[in-house]
Coordinates of C-alpha atoms in Angstrom, one line a residue:
M1 CA -21.2 8.3 69.4
F2 CA -18.0 10.8 68.7
I3 CA -15.5 7.6 68.2
K4 CA -18.2 5.9 65.8
N5 CA -18.6 8.9 63.8
S6 CA -14.3 9.1 63.7
E7 CA -14.1 5.6 63.0
I8 CA -16.5 5.6 60.2
A9 CA -14.6 9.1 58.8
R10 CA -11.4 7.1 58.7
R11 CA -12.6 4.4 57.1
G12 CA -14.3 6.9 54.3
L13 CA -10.7 8.7 53.6
L14 CA -9.2 5.0 53.4
K15 CA -11.3 3.8 51.2
V16 CA -10.8 7.3 48.8
F17 CA -7.2 6.7 49.3
I18 CA -7.1 3.1 48.3
A19 CA -9.7 4.1 44.9
G20 CA -7.1 6.8 44.4
A21 CA -3.8 4.4 44.5
L22 CA -5.6 1.8 42.0
A23 CA -6.6 4.9 39.6
V24 CA -3.1 6.0 39.1
T25 CA -1.8 2.2 38.8
A26 CA -4.2 2.2 36.4
I27 CA -3.7 5.1 34.4
P28 CA -0.9 3.2 31.9
A29 CA -2.8 0.3 31.0
L30 CA -5.7 2.8 30.5
A31 CA -3.8 4.9 28.4
A32 CA -2.3 1.7 26.3
D33 CA -6.0 0.6 25.9
N34 CA -7.3 4.0 24.4
Y35 CA -4.0 3.9 21.9
P36 CA -4.4 5.5 19.8
S37 CA -6.7 8.5 20.7
K38 CA -4.8 11.3 18.4
P39 CA -2.8 11.6 15.2
I40 CA 0.5 9.9 14.9
A41 CA 3.2 11.3 13.1
M42 CA 5.5 9.4 11.0
V43 CA 9.2 10.8 11.0
V44 CA 11.5 10.1 7.4
G45 CA 14.7 11.0 8.0
F46 CA 15.5 11.7 4.1
P47 CA 13.6 14.5 2.0
P48 CA 10.6 13.7 -0.6
G49 CA 11.1 11.8 -3.4
G50 CA 13.5 8.8 -1.7
S51 CA 12.5 5.2 -1.2
N52 CA 12.1 5.9 2.6
D53 CA 9.6 8.8 1.5
I54 CA 7.8 6.5 -0.9
V55 CA 7.1 3.7 1.4
A56 CA 5.7 5.7 4.2
R57 CA 3.7 8.0 2.1
I58 CA 2.3 4.7 0.6
I59 CA 1.5 2.8 3.8
A60 CA 0.5 5.7 6.1
P61 CA -3.1 6.2 4.9
K62 CA -4.1 2.4 5.1
L63 CA -2.3 2.4 8.6
G64 CA -4.4 5.4 9.5
E65 CA -7.4 3.9 8.8
I66 CA -6.6 0.7 10.7
L67 CA -5.7 2.4 13.7
G68 CA -8.6 4.9 13.2
V69 CA -6.7 8.3 13.4
S70 CA -4.3 10.1 11.1
V71 CA -0.8 9.0 10.5
V72 CA 1.4 12.1 9.3
V73 CA 4.5 11.7 7.1
E74 CA 6.9 14.3 8.6
N75 CA 10.5 14.9 6.5
K76 CA 13.3 15.6 9.0
P77 CA 16.2 15.1 6.5
G78 CA 19.7 15.7 7.2
A79 CA 23.1 13.3 7.7
N80 CA 22.0 10.4 6.2
A81 CA 18.6 10.5 8.4
T82 CA 20.4 10.3 11.7
I83 CA 18.8 14.0 12.6
G84 CA 15.4 12.4 11.7
T85 CA 16.2 9.3 13.6
E86 CA 17.6 11.0 16.9
Y87 CA 14.4 13.4 16.7
V88 CA 12.4 10.4 17.3
A89 CA 14.8 8.4 20.0
R90 CA 14.5 11.6 21.8
A91 CA 10.3 12.0 21.4
K92 CA 8.0 10.8 24.5
P93 CA 7.7 7.0 23.8
D94 CA 4.2 7.1 23.9
G95 CA 3.6 5.9 20.3
Y96 CA 2.8 8.8 18.4
T97 CA 6.2 9.6 17.1
I98 CA 7.4 6.9 15.3
T99 CA 10.1 6.7 12.7
L100 CA 9.8 4.8 8.8
G101 CA 13.4 4.3 8.0
S102 CA 16.3 2.0 6.2
V103 CA 18.9 -0.3 7.2
S104 CA 21.0 3.0 6.9
P105 CA 20.1 5.2 9.7
L106 CA 18.5 2.2 11.9
L107 CA 21.6 0.0 11.3
L108 CA 24.4 1.2 9.3
S109 CA 25.2 4.2 10.7
Y110 CA 26.0 2.8 14.3
Y111 CA 28.8 1.1 12.7
V112 CA 30.0 4.0 10.6
Y113 CA 29.5 7.2 12.3
P114 CA 32.0 7.2 15.4
N115 CA 30.1 9.9 17.2
L116 CA 26.7 8.8 16.3
P117 CA 24.3 10.4 18.7
Y118 CA 21.8 7.4 19.8
D119 CA 22.3 3.6 19.6
P120 CA 19.6 1.9 17.7
Y121 CA 19.9 -1.0 20.4
K122 CA 19.3 0.9 23.6
D123 CA 17.8 4.4 22.2
L124 CA 14.9 2.4 19.8
S125 CA 12.1 0.2 20.4
G126 CA 11.8 -2.0 17.3
I127 CA 8.2 -2.8 15.9
T128 CA 8.9 -4.3 12.6
T129 CA 10.3 -4.4 9.3
V130 CA 7.8 -3.6 6.5
A131 CA 9.4 -4.1 3.2
S132 CA 12.4 -4.6 1.1
T133 CA 13.7 -3.6 -2.1
P134 CA 17.2 -4.1 -4.1
E135 CA 19.4 -1.3 -5.1
L136 CA 19.8 -0.2 -8.5
L137 CA 22.8 0.9 -10.3
A138 CA 22.0 3.8 -13.0
I139 CA 23.9 6.0 -15.1
N140 CA 23.2 9.4 -17.3
P141 CA 22.2 8.4 -20.8
N142 CA 25.3 10.5 -22.1
V143 CA 27.9 8.0 -20.3
P144 CA 29.5 5.6 -23.3
A145 CA 28.7 2.6 -21.2
K146 CA 25.3 0.4 -22.1
N147 CA 26.0 -2.4 -19.2
L148 CA 28.1 -3.0 -16.3
A149 CA 31.1 -4.4 -18.0
E150 CA 31.4 -1.1 -20.2
L151 CA 30.8 1.0 -17.3
I152 CA 33.9 -1.0 -15.6
A153 CA 35.9 -0.7 -18.6
L154 CA 35.5 3.3 -18.6
S155 CA 36.2 3.3 -15.0
K156 CA 39.6 1.8 -15.8
K157 CA 40.6 4.7 -18.3
Q158 CA 38.8 7.6 -16.1
D159 CA 37.2 8.6 -12.8
V160 CA 33.2 7.5 -12.9
T161 CA 31.6 9.4 -10.6
L162 CA 28.5 7.8 -8.5
A163 CA 26.3 9.6 -6.1
S164 CA 24.5 8.1 -3.1
A165 CA 21.9 9.3 -0.5
G166 CA 24.8 10.1 1.9
N167 CA 28.2 9.1 3.9
G168 CA 27.5 5.3 5.3
G169 CA 24.6 4.2 4.1
L170 CA 23.9 1.4 2.2
P171 CA 24.1 2.9 -1.4
H172 CA 27.4 4.2 -0.3
L173 CA 28.4 0.5 0.8
A174 CA 27.5 -1.0 -2.5
I175 CA 29.3 1.8 -4.2
E176 CA 32.6 0.9 -2.1
L177 CA 32.0 -2.6 -2.7
L178 CA 31.8 -2.0 -6.4
K179 CA 34.8 0.3 -6.5
A180 CA 36.9 -3.0 -4.4
E181 CA 35.3 -5.5 -6.5
S182 CA 36.2 -3.9 -9.9
K183 CA 39.3 -2.0 -8.9
G184 CA 38.3 0.9 -11.2
R185 CA 38.4 4.8 -10.7
I186 CA 34.9 4.8 -8.6
V187 CA 34.5 8.1 -7.2
H188 CA 31.8 8.1 -4.3
V189 CA 30.0 11.3 -4.3
P190 CA 27.4 11.8 -1.0
Y191 CA 24.2 13.7 -1.1
K192 CA 21.8 14.8 1.5
G193 CA 19.1 12.2 0.4
A194 CA 18.2 10.5 -2.9
G195 CA 16.4 13.4 -4.6
P196 CA 19.3 15.8 -4.9
G197 CA 21.5 12.9 -6.2
M198 CA 19.5 12.0 -8.8
V199 CA 18.9 15.4 -10.2
D200 CA 22.4 16.0 -10.6
A201 CA 23.0 12.2 -12.2
V202 CA 19.8 13.5 -14.4
G203 CA 21.7 16.6 -15.2
G204 CA 24.9 15.1 -15.6
H205 CA 27.1 16.2 -13.0
V206 CA 27.8 13.0 -11.9
A207 CA 28.0 9.7 -14.2
G208 CA 25.3 7.7 -12.2
I209 CA 24.1 6.8 -8.9
I210 CA 23.5 4.0 -6.7
V211 CA 20.0 4.4 -4.5
D212 CA 16.8 2.0 -3.8
L213 CA 15.6 0.7 -7.4
P214 CA 11.8 2.6 -6.3
A215 CA 13.6 6.2 -6.3
L216 CA 14.8 5.4 -9.9
H217 CA 12.1 3.6 -11.5
K218 CA 10.3 6.2 -13.1
L219 CA 13.6 8.2 -14.1
V220 CA 14.7 5.1 -15.7
M221 CA 11.1 4.2 -17.4
D222 CA 11.2 7.8 -18.8
G223 CA 14.8 7.2 -20.5
R224 CA 16.2 10.4 -18.3
L225 CA 18.6 7.4 -16.5
R226 CA 19.9 4.3 -17.9
A227 CA 19.3 1.3 -15.8
I228 CA 22.9 -0.8 -15.4
A229 CA 22.0 -3.5 -12.8
V230 CA 20.2 -4.4 -9.7
T231 CA 22.3 -5.4 -6.7
D232 CA 21.0 -8.8 -6.1
T233 CA 20.8 -12.5 -6.6
K234 CA 17.9 -12.1 -8.8
R235 CA 16.2 -9.9 -11.3
A236 CA 13.8 -7.3 -10.1
S237 CA 10.2 -8.0 -11.6
V238 CA 9.6 -4.4 -12.3
M239 CA 12.8 -4.1 -14.4
P240 CA 13.2 -7.9 -15.8
D241 CA 15.4 -6.7 -18.5
V242 CA 18.1 -5.5 -16.1
P243 CA 20.9 -8.0 -15.3
T244 CA 22.2 -8.4 -11.7
T245 CA 25.7 -7.9 -10.6
V246 CA 25.9 -11.3 -9.9
E247 CA 24.9 -11.9 -13.6
S248 CA 27.3 -9.2 -14.5
G249 CA 30.2 -10.9 -12.9
L250 CA 30.5 -8.8 -9.6
P251 CA 28.8 -11.7 -7.2
S252 CA 30.3 -9.4 -4.5
V253 CA 28.3 -6.6 -4.5
L254 CA 25.4 -7.1 -3.1
A255 CA 23.1 -4.6 -1.4
F256 CA 19.7 -5.3 -0.5
N257 CA 17.4 -2.7 1.8
W258 CA 14.8 -3.6 4.2
F259 CA 12.4 -0.2 5.7
A260 CA 11.2 -0.8 9.3
V261 CA 9.2 1.2 12.0
M262 CA 10.7 1.9 15.0
G263 CA 9.7 4.3 18.3
P264 CA 11.8 5.6 21.1
Q265 CA 13.0 3.4 23.5
G266 CA 10.7 3.0 26.3
M267 CA 7.6 2.0 24.4
P268 CA 5.2 0.1 26.3
M269 CA 5.1 -3.6 24.6
D270 CA 1.0 -3.5 24.0
I271 CA 1.6 -0.5 21.8
R272 CA 4.6 -1.9 19.9
Q273 CA 2.2 -4.8 19.7
R274 CA -0.7 -3.0 18.2
L275 CA 1.6 -1.1 16.0
H276 CA 3.3 -4.4 14.6
D277 CA -0.1 -5.9 13.8
A278 CA -1.3 -2.8 12.4
L279 CA 1.9 -2.5 10.0
V280 CA 1.4 -6.4 9.1
K281 CA -2.7 -6.0 7.9
T282 CA -1.3 -2.7 6.1
V283 CA 1.4 -4.0 4.0
N284 CA -0.7 -7.1 3.1
D285 CA -3.4 -5.2 2.2
P286 CA -4.1 -5.7 -1.4
D287 CA -4.1 -2.3 -2.7
T288 CA -1.0 -1.5 -0.5
K289 CA 0.7 -4.3 -1.4
S290 CA 0.4 -3.6 -5.4
K291 CA 1.5 -0.3 -5.0
L292 CA 4.4 -1.7 -3.4
E293 CA 5.1 -3.9 -6.0
K294 CA 4.6 -1.8 -8.7
L295 CA 7.8 0.0 -7.9
G296 CA 9.8 -3.1 -7.2
I297 CA 8.9 -3.3 -3.4
G298 CA 7.7 -6.3 -2.1
P299 CA 6.4 -6.8 1.6
F300 CA 8.7 -7.9 4.6
T301 CA 7.3 -8.3 8.0
Q302 CA 8.6 -10.1 11.4
E303 CA 6.6 -12.2 13.7
S304 CA 6.6 -9.7 16.7
P305 CA 8.5 -7.0 18.0
A306 CA 10.6 -9.3 19.8
A307 CA 11.5 -10.7 16.3
F308 CA 12.0 -8.0 14.8
D309 CA 14.8 -7.5 17.7
A310 CA 16.6 -10.4 17.0
F311 CA 16.6 -9.6 13.4
L312 CA 18.0 -6.2 13.9
K313 CA 21.0 -8.0 16.2
Q314 CA 21.7 -10.5 13.2
E315 CA 21.7 -7.7 10.4
G316 CA 23.9 -5.8 12.9
E317 CA 26.8 -8.9 12.9
R318 CA 26.4 -9.4 9.2
W319 CA 26.8 -5.7 8.3
S320 CA 29.6 -5.1 10.8
K321 CA 31.8 -7.1 9.3
L322 CA 31.1 -6.3 5.5
I323 CA 31.4 -2.7 6.6
K324 CA 34.8 -3.0 8.6
D325 CA 36.0 -5.0 5.3
A326 CA 34.9 -2.9 2.8
G327 CA 36.4 -0.1 4.6
V328 CA 33.4 2.3 4.7
K329 CA 34.3 5.0 6.9
S330 CA 32.8 8.7 8.2
N331 CA 34.0 11.8 9.7
G332 CA 30.4 12.7 10.5

């Protein structure tokens, strides 16, 4: 009887142990199945008012509606958005801390900053691009130039100061391309985000600014800045009267920005896929799409997280060459 009872007890303990082991194994899958179950922080590395912030605040409500939780935009500005991007790179890879960034912090900074505290290829998990927009060159109305040719002619006589959203970003690269192509006295003035640069451009502290078109759209419409050119091969639908740099005789001055959502390295693929699918639905939602397009921003997505990884690699190869050729460097 003693042996029989002991055997029963042993078998009972074994069943408990196996059940426990299976439960532990199932935890990651269960967590992924329940994702998301709490608010998601969408970190933007620039101050409010810039195009990254604008895109994030347009898509966050619909994304939250699709996912069934709140998506809260958090601004963590500084160092051309590398501070906010590093914050996300070091976060727990559970899908509750993601970043919406542009080509500058998510790619260009890797080739420009010698001491960048993160590697976008190794420290971040790609989800998808969500939108794209051209850069816009706009100047203070008091600057005596009505078009790009006149602005270049002016730069042959005096310094023309142009603001950007920070060292090493896409607007900075566009300014360096403009300087190299025009052979004019173009002076780059970096700011900590598009917002402060726009304030100084409107105030006349700098001659003009190059940043994403959405950030400047209202200022141009209100007459506080004068649009000179979009750095693209085609005109922007929201500013059909503004010529391109190609039309204006500077075909190599091309800079087209894209926005993407990424998370910390190590995010489970099923969570990345869940976010990807929700983001694609978000930017193609008629209301969200309309809000973006009114600002000159078009939906631009990838087929899958893996496709985004391939896209990022291709973009790296393209931009790294342009950065080297243009001599863009940062001491940051």
